[in-house]
Amino acid sequence: MLSEIKFTLNGKRIIYQGDPLRRLLDVIREDLGFTGTKEGCSEGECGACSVIKDGRLVTSCIIPIGACNGSDILTIEGIRDTEKGECIISAFAEGGAVQCGFCIPGMVMAAYYLLENNPNPSEEEIRMGISGNICRCTGYDLIVDSIALAAKKGEELWKK
Amino acid sequence: MEEMMCYIPENLEEALAIMDEKDAIALAGGSDLMVSGANGTGVNPSFSRPVVIISNLPELKGIKKREDGWTEIGALSTSREIAESGLVHPLVRNAASLMGAVALRNSATIGGNIANASPKGDTPQPLILLDAEVTLKSVRGERRMKVDDFILGAKKTKLEKGEIITSVLIPPSSLTHCYYRKIGMRRANAISKLTISIGAEVRDGKVVDFRASSGAAGPKVIRSHEAESILIGKTLSELTEYKEEFLDAWNNAISPRAMPEYRRGTTRRMLSFFIDALSAGVQEGIIE
């Protein structure tokens, strides 16, 4: 039986010893202070709390930290200064994808996951890729265009 | 000290022992349980019974084809893994691929979807059409039964104290024609309003097997062997003659509570579309 949970957050080793039912989201935001990841619906439906767990996009509000032993977790803070992260974020700025900004960390994580697995997505594939991320400002079109721009600008970057 | 309410076993044997000892609830992907036990921001979820987090048990992972031709899906297989697997029947892959959205499909497991036994759950519906079975394990041993028998009604199953669903078994299928629809309010992140799977095996112009299963049209997924038998054994040219009798029988089998006219009418049209396509000699495969 595990008594502590070892995982990495943005490459840094973490040992967690509290309640295994604590939400990954609360560990990220409250315990470790990475507040880029947002809490929206708290039911795994809006995508604001999206992070990458072991290479897969997940909503951190519905994952207990007890399910994260041995996992590598990546949040917006872990990708924003990487080449790929910068590519998406600058495309979002250039494309006018951001209004209030609350959904954007989740959108960027969804875009990152999409482009990592599909370097050259169609518009339909982009829309499916962010179909679990709700934005109440933009109407999505500029976000979709910006992800297409990130795919185009990044080109070789996403094929690695 | 407060009694510990959550355990993280490292292997199945440890999991079964603690499940039995504590009369615990197993947590797999967490997508249903973490919401039902939620207490808000910064406050840890709580449950009426101890929780055993089985998310990382290696024994419950992977999808494989067995020597007897059955497909064995580890209970922790996620919707994405199922949707992407060439070993899984297209009807089940279809249902898995339309569940929730990207991130949910990376978390939600087939074992959890069955154990949750929501009438609107996406994967039990095609599994019941295919006569799929679940394997249940506890310290007392192993049981196997049809998913249709395991799910008793809305949120009710035959899961006994200390038991865990360890795998889902799908028998080899000889269906030649299949049809699947999920109707929701949106294309993604939609709780099903109505789902249906229909399958037929046509050999030399004769319907040797005919099945349907309706999801979200009653307290559990509905199959009616009585209605199905109306079409089994008929030739393709006889289908039109027996169609209305079948549709009436199916209409009597389903029991939608909310919006019954809509659910009955739509179910009827989907079944009618499939039967008409068969009569017209549509080619084998998934009928769109």
Tab-separated table of C-alpha atoms in Angstrom:
chain	number	residue	atom	x	y	z
A	1	MET	CA	0.000	0.000	0.000
A	2	LEU	CA	1.387	3.415	-0.935
A	3	SER	CA	1.858	5.872	1.919
A	4	GLU	CA	3.158	8.755	-0.157
A	5	ILE	CA	2.723	9.866	-3.751
A	6	LYS	CA	5.747	10.685	-5.847
A	7	PHE	CA	5.313	12.554	-9.102
A	8	THR	CA	6.909	15.328	-11.119
A	9	LEU	CA	5.334	18.712	-11.771
A	10	ASN	CA	6.892	20.544	-14.692
A	11	GLY	CA	9.976	18.364	-14.279
A	12	LYS	CA	10.392	18.977	-10.553
A	13	ARG	CA	10.156	15.990	-8.186
A	14	ILE	CA	7.344	16.253	-5.639
A	15	ILE	CA	6.492	13.994	-2.715
A	16	TYR	CA	2.919	14.327	-1.460
A	17	GLN	CA	1.878	12.862	1.879
A	18	GLY	CA	-1.675	14.118	2.468
A	19	ASP	CA	-5.153	12.806	1.627
A	20	PRO	CA	-4.961	10.776	-1.622
A	21	LEU	CA	-8.454	12.017	-2.558
A	22	ARG	CA	-7.290	15.635	-2.805
A	23	ARG	CA	-7.884	16.864	-6.328
A	24	LEU	CA	-4.798	17.186	-8.535
A	25	LEU	CA	-6.083	20.717	-9.275
A	26	ASP	CA	-5.911	21.724	-5.584
A	27	VAL	CA	-2.431	20.245	-5.217
A	28	ILE	CA	-1.268	22.220	-8.252
A	29	ARG	CA	-2.908	25.524	-7.299
A	30	GLU	CA	-3.159	25.597	-3.514
A	31	ASP	CA	-0.313	23.365	-2.326
A	32	LEU	CA	2.290	24.078	-4.995
A	33	GLY	CA	1.207	27.599	-5.987
A	34	PHE	CA	0.968	27.124	-9.744
A	35	THR	CA	-2.097	29.255	-10.373
A	36	GLY	CA	-1.980	29.254	-14.175
A	37	THR	CA	-4.265	26.224	-14.135
A	38	LYS	CA	-7.812	27.519	-13.542
A	39	GLU	CA	-10.892	26.045	-11.912
A	40	GLY	CA	-14.110	26.470	-13.868
A	41	CYS	CA	-16.942	23.950	-13.672
A	42	SER	CA	-15.278	21.509	-11.223
A	43	GLU	CA	-16.907	18.626	-13.122
A	44	GLY	CA	-14.431	17.875	-15.884
A	45	GLU	CA	-16.532	19.560	-18.548
A	46	CYS	CA	-15.145	23.066	-19.148
A	47	GLY	CA	-11.446	22.333	-19.651
A	48	ALA	CA	-10.140	25.345	-17.651
A	49	CYS	CA	-8.122	23.005	-15.392
A	50	SER	CA	-6.597	21.005	-18.272
A	51	VAL	CA	-3.077	19.697	-17.721
A	52	ILE	CA	-0.977	17.023	-19.380
A	53	LYS	CA	-0.581	13.856	-17.311
A	54	ASP	CA	1.851	11.291	-18.713
A	55	GLY	CA	1.493	12.779	-22.178
A	56	ARG	CA	-2.316	12.863	-22.093
A	57	LEU	CA	-4.611	15.874	-21.757
A	58	VAL	CA	-6.766	15.515	-18.608
A	59	THR	CA	-8.956	17.761	-16.476
A	60	SER	CA	-7.209	18.039	-13.111
A	61	CYS	CA	-10.436	18.700	-11.164
A	62	ILE	CA	-11.605	15.097	-11.470
A	63	ILE	CA	-8.301	13.343	-10.779
A	64	PRO	CA	-7.355	12.468	-7.208
A	65	ILE	CA	-3.692	12.998	-6.420
A	66	GLY	CA	-3.669	9.366	-5.282
A	67	ALA	CA	-3.930	8.352	-8.946
A	68	CYS	CA	-0.772	10.302	-9.821
A	69	ASN	CA	1.994	8.185	-8.298
A	70	GLY	CA	4.825	7.951	-10.819
A	71	SER	CA	3.163	10.478	-13.124
A	72	ASP	CA	4.708	13.386	-14.969
A	73	ILE	CA	2.405	16.400	-14.845
A	74	LEU	CA	2.795	19.386	-17.105
A	75	THR	CA	0.938	22.673	-16.524
A	76	ILE	CA	0.898	25.916	-18.465
A	77	GLU	CA	3.921	27.064	-16.398
A	78	GLY	CA	5.810	24.004	-17.622
A	79	ILE	CA	5.326	24.715	-21.293
A	80	ARG	CA	5.159	28.510	-21.546
A	81	ASP	CA	8.926	28.997	-21.795
A	82	THR	CA	9.542	26.072	-24.129
A	83	GLU	CA	9.801	26.548	-27.887
A	84	LYS	CA	6.465	24.838	-28.443
A	85	GLY	CA	4.753	26.753	-25.661
A	86	GLU	CA	6.059	30.061	-26.990
A	87	CYS	CA	4.882	29.117	-30.460
A	88	ILE	CA	1.284	28.609	-29.287
A	89	ILE	CA	1.226	31.587	-26.957
A	90	SER	CA	2.603	34.005	-29.576
A	91	ALA	CA	0.116	32.650	-32.133
A	92	PHE	CA	-2.724	33.236	-29.642
A	93	ALA	CA	-1.516	36.840	-29.168
A	94	GLU	CA	-1.049	37.434	-32.883
A	95	GLY	CA	-4.398	35.845	-33.770
A	96	GLY	CA	-6.356	37.764	-31.133
A	97	ALA	CA	-7.470	34.549	-29.434
A	98	VAL	CA	-7.683	36.027	-25.949
A	99	GLN	CA	-10.381	38.165	-24.401
A	100	CYS	CA	-10.906	37.676	-20.653
A	101	GLY	CA	-8.241	34.978	-20.672
A	102	PHE	CA	-9.696	32.604	-18.075
A	103	CYS	CA	-10.029	29.646	-20.452
A	104	ILE	CA	-6.712	30.312	-22.173
A	105	PRO	CA	-4.319	28.183	-20.068
A	106	GLY	CA	-6.632	25.221	-20.686
A	107	MET	CA	-6.963	26.127	-24.361
A	108	VAL	CA	-3.182	26.314	-24.715
A	109	MET	CA	-2.804	22.887	-23.060
A	110	ALA	CA	-5.463	21.428	-25.400
A	111	ALA	CA	-3.740	23.029	-28.396
A	112	TYR	CA	-0.380	21.671	-27.220
A	113	TYR	CA	-1.815	18.140	-26.873
A	114	LEU	CA	-3.467	18.402	-30.281
A	115	LEU	CA	-0.344	19.603	-32.103
A	116	GLU	CA	1.881	17.076	-30.332
A	117	ASN	CA	-0.323	14.308	-31.752
A	118	ASN	CA	-1.379	15.925	-35.008
A	119	PRO	CA	1.151	18.477	-36.334
A	120	ASN	CA	-1.064	19.546	-39.218
A	121	PRO	CA	-4.695	19.506	-38.080
A	122	SER	CA	-7.655	20.494	-40.240
A	123	GLU	CA	-10.082	23.126	-38.950
A	124	GLU	CA	-12.483	20.320	-37.983
A	125	GLU	CA	-9.703	18.529	-36.082
A	126	ILE	CA	-8.807	21.747	-34.255
A	127	ARG	CA	-12.438	22.221	-33.256
A	128	MET	CA	-12.588	18.627	-31.989
A	129	GLY	CA	-9.271	19.147	-30.182
A	130	ILE	CA	-10.701	22.021	-28.128
A	131	SER	CA	-14.240	20.605	-27.923
A	132	GLY	CA	-13.789	20.038	-24.196
A	133	ASN	CA	-12.696	23.625	-23.539
A	134	ILE	CA	-15.399	26.197	-22.999
A	135	CYS	CA	-14.833	29.881	-23.782
A	136	ARG	CA	-17.630	32.364	-23.061
A	137	CYS	CA	-15.974	35.387	-24.707
A	138	THR	CA	-14.575	34.714	-28.113
A	139	GLY	CA	-16.995	32.519	-29.995
A	140	TYR	CA	-13.992	30.243	-30.640
A	141	ASP	CA	-13.230	31.303	-34.223
A	142	LEU	CA	-10.145	33.350	-33.359
A	143	ILE	CA	-8.881	30.572	-31.086
A	144	VAL	CA	-9.293	28.043	-33.910
A	145	ASP	CA	-7.500	30.388	-36.327
A	146	SER	CA	-4.686	30.919	-33.800
A	147	ILE	CA	-4.126	27.183	-33.347
A	148	ALA	CA	-3.954	26.835	-37.138
A	149	LEU	CA	-1.425	29.682	-37.091
A	150	ALA	CA	0.625	27.885	-34.407
A	151	ALA	CA	0.629	24.724	-36.524
A	152	LYS	CA	1.789	26.697	-39.573
A	153	LYS	CA	4.384	28.824	-37.760
A	154	GLY	CA	5.712	25.923	-35.717
A	155	GLU	CA	5.812	23.512	-38.648
A	156	GLU	CA	8.967	21.458	-38.030
A	157	LEU	CA	8.633	22.026	-34.280
A	158	TRP	CA	5.506	19.840	-34.061
A	159	LYS	CA	6.972	16.981	-36.046
A	160	LYS	CA	9.582	16.256	-33.394
B	1	MET	CA	-6.129	9.869	14.681
B	2	GLU	CA	-8.920	9.872	12.109
B	3	GLU	CA	-9.362	6.528	10.415
B	4	MET	CA	-7.873	6.474	6.958
B	5	MET	CA	-10.577	6.590	4.294
B	6	CYS	CA	-8.491	6.070	1.179
B	7	TYR	CA	-6.050	3.385	0.103
B	8	ILE	CA	-3.688	3.031	-2.839
B	9	PRO	CA	-2.875	-0.643	-3.403
B	10	GLU	CA	0.088	-1.510	-5.611
B	11	ASN	CA	-1.269	-4.724	-7.064
B	12	LEU	CA	-4.590	-6.487	-7.554
B	13	GLU	CA	-4.131	-8.888	-4.643
B	14	GLU	CA	-3.609	-5.992	-2.233
B	15	ALA	CA	-6.572	-4.174	-3.782
B	16	LEU	CA	-8.965	-7.113	-3.352
B	17	ALA	CA	-7.898	-7.627	0.265
B	18	ILE	CA	-8.506	-4.016	1.249
B	19	MET	CA	-11.718	-3.778	-0.797
B	20	ASP	CA	-13.115	-6.684	1.193
B	21	GLU	CA	-11.797	-5.630	4.574
B	22	LYS	CA	-13.141	-2.066	4.348
B	23	ASP	CA	-16.232	-2.695	2.192
B	24	ALA	CA	-14.736	0.003	-0.011
B	25	ILE	CA	-15.627	1.729	-3.287
B	26	ALA	CA	-13.116	1.319	-6.131
B	27	LEU	CA	-12.062	4.524	-7.914
B	28	ALA	CA	-10.741	3.994	-11.460
B	29	GLY	CA	-10.655	7.093	-13.691
B	30	GLY	CA	-12.462	9.271	-11.174
B	31	SER	CA	-14.607	11.114	-13.715
B	32	ASP	CA	-17.885	10.091	-12.055
B	33	LEU	CA	-16.811	9.535	-8.437
B	34	MET	CA	-14.717	12.692	-8.019
B	35	VAL	CA	-17.730	14.756	-9.084
B	36	SER	CA	-20.198	12.911	-6.842
B	37	GLY	CA	-17.867	13.257	-3.834
B	38	ALA	CA	-16.820	16.849	-4.541
B	39	ASN	CA	-16.787	19.378	-1.706
B	40	GLY	CA	-15.658	22.490	-3.576
B	41	THR	CA	-12.406	24.354	-4.113
B	42	GLY	CA	-9.568	23.337	-1.820
B	43	VAL	CA	-11.733	20.912	0.182
B	44	ASN	CA	-11.029	17.257	-0.406
B	45	PRO	CA	-13.812	15.048	-1.777
B	46	SER	CA	-15.443	12.680	0.701
B	47	PHE	CA	-17.445	9.507	0.418
B	48	SER	CA	-19.772	7.469	2.598
B	49	ARG	CA	-17.433	4.470	2.379
B	50	PRO	CA	-13.655	4.107	2.232
B	51	VAL	CA	-12.175	4.509	-1.264
B	52	VAL	CA	-9.585	2.297	-2.923
B	53	ILE	CA	-7.775	4.040	-5.779
B	54	ILE	CA	-7.195	1.312	-8.365
B	55	SER	CA	-6.194	3.704	-11.198
B	56	ASN	CA	-2.674	2.341	-11.606
B	57	LEU	CA	-3.133	-1.412	-11.139
B	58	PRO	CA	-1.186	-3.012	-13.985
B	59	GLU	CA	-3.370	-6.166	-13.959
B	60	LEU	CA	-6.374	-4.154	-15.094
B	61	LYS	CA	-4.781	-2.508	-18.129
B	62	GLY	CA	-4.460	-3.405	-21.797
B	63	ILE	CA	-6.616	-4.714	-24.612
B	64	LYS	CA	-5.925	-8.082	-26.178
B	65	LYS	CA	-7.414	-10.720	-28.434
B	66	ARG	CA	-7.679	-14.058	-26.643
B	67	GLU	CA	-7.060	-17.435	-28.217
B	68	ASP	CA	-10.780	-18.225	-28.092
B	69	GLY	CA	-11.426	-15.172	-30.293
B	70	TRP	CA	-12.876	-12.981	-27.540
B	71	THR	CA	-11.519	-9.471	-27.044
B	72	GLU	CA	-10.449	-8.817	-23.469
B	73	ILE	CA	-10.510	-5.174	-22.410
B	74	GLY	CA	-8.833	-4.406	-19.088
B	75	ALA	CA	-11.281	-2.544	-16.843
B	76	LEU	CA	-8.955	0.470	-16.625
B	77	SER	CA	-8.848	0.941	-20.405
B	78	THR	CA	-9.812	4.517	-21.173
B	79	SER	CA	-12.344	5.576	-23.772
B	80	ARG	CA	-9.499	6.857	-25.941
B	81	GLU	CA	-7.642	3.532	-25.765
B	82	ILE	CA	-10.827	1.683	-26.725
B	83	ALA	CA	-11.696	4.136	-29.513
B	84	GLU	CA	-8.196	3.677	-30.979
B	85	SER	CA	-7.972	-0.110	-30.685
B	86	GLY	CA	-8.349	-2.189	-33.816
B	87	LEU	CA	-9.114	-5.222	-31.610
B	88	VAL	CA	-12.401	-3.756	-30.376
B	89	HIS	CA	-15.726	-4.058	-32.242
B	90	PRO	CA	-16.546	-0.868	-34.226
B	91	LEU	CA	-19.813	-0.295	-32.320
B	92	VAL	CA	-17.950	-0.072	-29.004
B	93	ARG	CA	-15.174	2.044	-30.552
B	94	ASN	CA	-17.796	4.402	-31.908
B	95	ALA	CA	-19.480	4.806	-28.532
B	96	ALA	CA	-16.131	5.345	-26.792
B	97	SER	CA	-15.009	7.918	-29.363
B	98	LEU	CA	-18.135	10.039	-28.848
B	99	MET	CA	-18.023	10.041	-25.045
B	100	GLY	CA	-17.422	13.463	-23.471
B	101	ALA	CA	-14.494	15.298	-25.019
B	102	VAL	CA	-10.727	14.772	-25.451
B	103	ALA	CA	-9.654	15.075	-21.796
B	104	LEU	CA	-12.542	13.008	-20.433
B	105	ARG	CA	-11.787	10.203	-22.878
B	106	ASN	CA	-8.239	10.176	-21.505
B	107	SER	CA	-9.550	9.572	-17.956
B	108	ALA	CA	-12.865	7.714	-18.107
B	109	THR	CA	-12.560	3.921	-17.965
B	110	ILE	CA	-14.808	1.193	-19.326
B	111	GLY	CA	-14.967	-0.512	-15.929
B	112	GLY	CA	-16.117	2.718	-14.322
B	113	ASN	CA	-18.672	3.356	-17.041
B	114	ILE	CA	-20.231	-0.074	-16.409
B	115	ALA	CA	-20.037	0.080	-12.603
B	116	ASN	CA	-21.632	3.540	-12.599
B	117	ALA	CA	-24.607	1.983	-14.426
B	118	SER	CA	-26.074	5.248	-15.632
B	119	PRO	CA	-28.947	4.655	-18.074
B	120	LYS	CA	-27.173	7.249	-20.212
B	121	GLY	CA	-23.742	5.618	-19.986
B	122	ASP	CA	-22.198	5.321	-23.429
B	123	THR	CA	-20.321	1.995	-23.491
B	124	PRO	CA	-22.811	-0.452	-21.870
B	125	GLN	CA	-25.240	0.012	-24.764
B	126	PRO	CA	-23.152	-1.508	-27.608
B	127	LEU	CA	-21.604	-3.997	-25.143
B	128	ILE	CA	-25.064	-5.339	-24.360
B	129	LEU	CA	-25.860	-5.623	-28.066
B	130	LEU	CA	-22.723	-7.734	-28.522
B	131	ASP	CA	-23.515	-9.982	-25.502
B	132	ALA	CA	-20.307	-8.791	-23.821
B	133	GLU	CA	-19.458	-10.016	-20.338
B	134	VAL	CA	-17.708	-8.610	-17.280
B	135	THR	CA	-15.180	-10.382	-15.105
B	136	LEU	CA	-15.605	-9.636	-11.410
B	137	LYS	CA	-12.933	-10.460	-8.862
B	138	SER	CA	-12.902	-10.491	-5.079
B	139	VAL	CA	-11.020	-12.346	-2.355
B	140	ARG	CA	-13.681	-15.052	-2.762
B	141	GLY	CA	-12.744	-15.665	-6.392
B	142	GLU	CA	-13.923	-14.790	-9.854
B	143	ARG	CA	-17.334	-14.490	-11.525
B	144	ARG	CA	-18.299	-13.823	-15.120
B	145	MET	CA	-21.643	-12.597	-16.372
B	146	LYS	CA	-23.226	-10.692	-19.224
B	147	VAL	CA	-23.130	-6.899	-18.912
B	148	ASP	CA	-26.892	-7.085	-19.484
B	149	ASP	CA	-27.282	-9.238	-16.351
B	150	PHE	CA	-24.739	-7.255	-14.318
B	151	ILE	CA	-26.553	-3.928	-14.724
B	152	LEU	CA	-29.883	-4.177	-12.924
B	153	GLY	CA	-31.178	-0.649	-13.394
B	154	ALA	CA	-30.251	3.002	-12.959
B	155	LYS	CA	-27.126	3.031	-10.774
B	156	LYS	CA	-27.837	-0.568	-9.686
B	157	THR	CA	-25.556	-3.504	-10.393
B	158	LYS	CA	-24.822	-6.997	-9.110
B	159	LEU	CA	-21.446	-5.859	-7.737
B	160	GLU	CA	-20.990	-7.503	-4.357
B	161	LYS	CA	-19.004	-6.415	-1.318
B	162	GLY	CA	-15.290	-6.225	-2.083
B	163	GLU	CA	-15.706	-6.933	-5.795
B	164	ILE	CA	-13.894	-5.140	-8.615
B	165	ILE	CA	-14.678	-5.293	-12.338
B	166	THR	CA	-11.376	-6.495	-13.764
B	167	SER	CA	-12.165	-6.875	-17.456
B	168	VAL	CA	-14.776	-6.692	-20.169
B	169	LEU	CA	-14.990	-9.574	-22.619
B	170	ILE	CA	-16.487	-9.183	-26.080
B	171	PRO	CA	-17.297	-12.370	-28.008
B	172	PRO	CA	-16.339	-12.618	-31.683
B	173	SER	CA	-19.067	-11.061	-33.790
B	174	SER	CA	-20.388	-12.250	-37.122
B	175	LEU	CA	-22.688	-9.270	-37.649
B	176	THR	CA	-22.460	-8.108	-41.257
B	177	HIS	CA	-24.328	-4.799	-40.901
B	178	CYS	CA	-24.148	-2.357	-37.989
B	179	TYR	CA	-25.544	1.044	-37.120
B	180	TYR	CA	-24.762	3.356	-34.191
B	181	ARG	CA	-26.182	6.698	-33.193
B	182	LYS	CA	-25.678	8.921	-30.183
B	183	ILE	CA	-28.018	11.866	-29.934
B	184	GLY	CA	-26.955	14.655	-27.590
B	185	MET	CA	-27.479	18.387	-27.255
B	186	ARG	CA	-24.000	19.084	-28.633
B	187	ARG	CA	-21.412	17.165	-30.607
B	188	ALA	CA	-18.993	17.068	-27.664
B	189	ASN	CA	-19.403	16.879	-23.889
B	190	ALA	CA	-22.976	15.730	-24.307
B	191	ILE	CA	-24.808	13.411	-21.974
B	192	SER	CA	-26.701	11.120	-24.333
B	193	LYS	CA	-30.347	11.972	-24.909
B	194	LEU	CA	-30.783	8.748	-26.808
B	195	THR	CA	-28.453	6.116	-28.209
B	196	ILE	CA	-28.976	3.029	-30.309
B	197	SER	CA	-26.951	0.196	-31.748
B	198	ILE	CA	-28.419	-2.104	-34.372
B	199	GLY	CA	-26.751	-5.134	-35.898
B	200	ALA	CA	-27.723	-7.795	-38.401
B	201	GLU	CA	-26.088	-10.842	-39.887
B	202	VAL	CA	-27.230	-11.479	-43.416
B	203	ARG	CA	-26.271	-14.740	-45.155
B	204	ASP	CA	-27.491	-15.593	-48.669
B	205	GLY	CA	-30.314	-13.081	-48.504
B	206	LYS	CA	-31.522	-14.261	-45.114
B	207	VAL	CA	-31.386	-12.442	-41.777
B	208	VAL	CA	-29.780	-15.063	-39.524
B	209	ASP	CA	-29.248	-12.637	-36.621
B	210	PHE	CA	-30.842	-9.317	-35.731
B	211	ARG	CA	-30.163	-7.282	-32.615
B	212	ALA	CA	-30.758	-3.811	-31.259
B	213	SER	CA	-30.018	-2.052	-27.989
B	214	SER	CA	-31.481	1.245	-26.849
B	215	GLY	CA	-29.641	3.498	-24.401
B	216	ALA	CA	-31.226	6.338	-22.379
B	217	ALA	CA	-34.652	4.917	-23.239
B	218	GLY	CA	-35.390	3.315	-19.869
B	219	PRO	CA	-33.760	2.610	-16.488
B	220	LYS	CA	-31.153	0.452	-18.202
B	221	VAL	CA	-30.056	-0.425	-21.718
B	222	ILE	CA	-32.905	-2.238	-23.428
B	223	ARG	CA	-32.707	-5.295	-25.609
B	224	SER	CA	-35.728	-7.307	-26.538
B	225	HIS	CA	-34.993	-10.827	-27.721
B	226	GLU	CA	-38.717	-11.229	-28.284
B	227	ALA	CA	-38.817	-8.304	-30.712
B	228	GLU	CA	-35.547	-9.349	-32.367
B	229	SER	CA	-36.951	-12.839	-33.024
B	230	ILE	CA	-39.633	-11.292	-35.253
B	231	LEU	CA	-36.989	-10.481	-37.875
B	232	ILE	CA	-34.594	-13.388	-37.360
B	233	GLY	CA	-34.948	-16.073	-40.019
B	234	LYS	CA	-36.723	-13.793	-42.482
B	235	THR	CA	-35.418	-13.172	-45.977
B	236	LEU	CA	-34.460	-9.621	-46.972
B	237	SER	CA	-37.543	-9.425	-49.175
B	238	GLU	CA	-39.781	-10.337	-46.229
B	239	LEU	CA	-38.405	-7.568	-43.965
B	240	THR	CA	-40.827	-4.882	-45.142
B	241	GLU	CA	-43.759	-7.150	-44.323
B	242	TYR	CA	-42.575	-7.710	-40.723
B	243	LYS	CA	-41.137	-4.234	-40.085
B	244	GLU	CA	-44.182	-2.656	-38.419
B	245	GLU	CA	-44.676	-5.665	-36.153
B	246	PHE	CA	-41.041	-5.391	-35.077
B	247	LEU	CA	-41.189	-1.622	-34.567
B	248	ASP	CA	-44.319	-1.968	-32.409
B	249	ALA	CA	-42.696	-4.709	-30.351
B	250	TRP	CA	-39.580	-2.564	-29.823
B	251	ASN	CA	-41.739	0.410	-28.905
B	252	ASN	CA	-43.369	-1.727	-26.223
B	253	ALA	CA	-39.972	-2.831	-24.904
B	254	ILE	CA	-38.529	0.643	-24.294
B	255	SER	CA	-39.741	2.799	-21.417
B	256	PRO	CA	-38.460	6.357	-21.773
B	257	ARG	CA	-39.621	8.590	-18.925
B	258	ALA	CA	-38.802	12.141	-20.003
B	259	MET	CA	-39.816	13.279	-23.505
B	260	PRO	CA	-41.302	9.869	-24.325
B	261	GLU	CA	-42.843	10.889	-27.678
B	262	TYR	CA	-39.505	12.202	-28.912
B	263	ARG	CA	-37.568	9.164	-27.745
B	264	ARG	CA	-40.116	6.693	-29.098
B	265	GLY	CA	-40.447	8.470	-32.439
B	266	THR	CA	-36.716	8.829	-32.983
B	267	THR	CA	-36.009	5.227	-31.982
B	268	ARG	CA	-38.648	4.072	-34.437
B	269	ARG	CA	-37.189	6.145	-37.275
B	270	MET	CA	-33.646	4.879	-36.681
B	271	LEU	CA	-34.748	1.227	-36.610
B	272	SER	CA	-36.912	1.784	-39.676
B	273	PHE	CA	-33.995	3.398	-41.543
B	274	PHE	CA	-31.764	0.388	-40.808
B	275	ILE	CA	-34.376	-2.185	-41.833
B	276	ASP	CA	-35.119	-0.278	-45.049
B	277	ALA	CA	-31.400	-0.172	-45.833
B	278	LEU	CA	-31.151	-3.950	-45.320
B	279	SER	CA	-34.200	-4.550	-47.530
B	280	ALA	CA	-32.627	-2.399	-50.218
B	281	GLY	CA	-29.541	-4.627	-50.158
B	282	VAL	CA	-27.128	-2.095	-48.646
B	283	GLN	CA	-23.539	-3.300	-48.656
B	284	GLU	CA	-21.949	-4.821	-45.553
B	285	GLY	CA	-20.300	-2.695	-42.875
B	286	ILE	CA	-21.315	0.281	-40.794
B	287	ILE	CA	-24.420	1.897	-42.247
B	288	GLU	CA	-24.200	5.675	-42.037
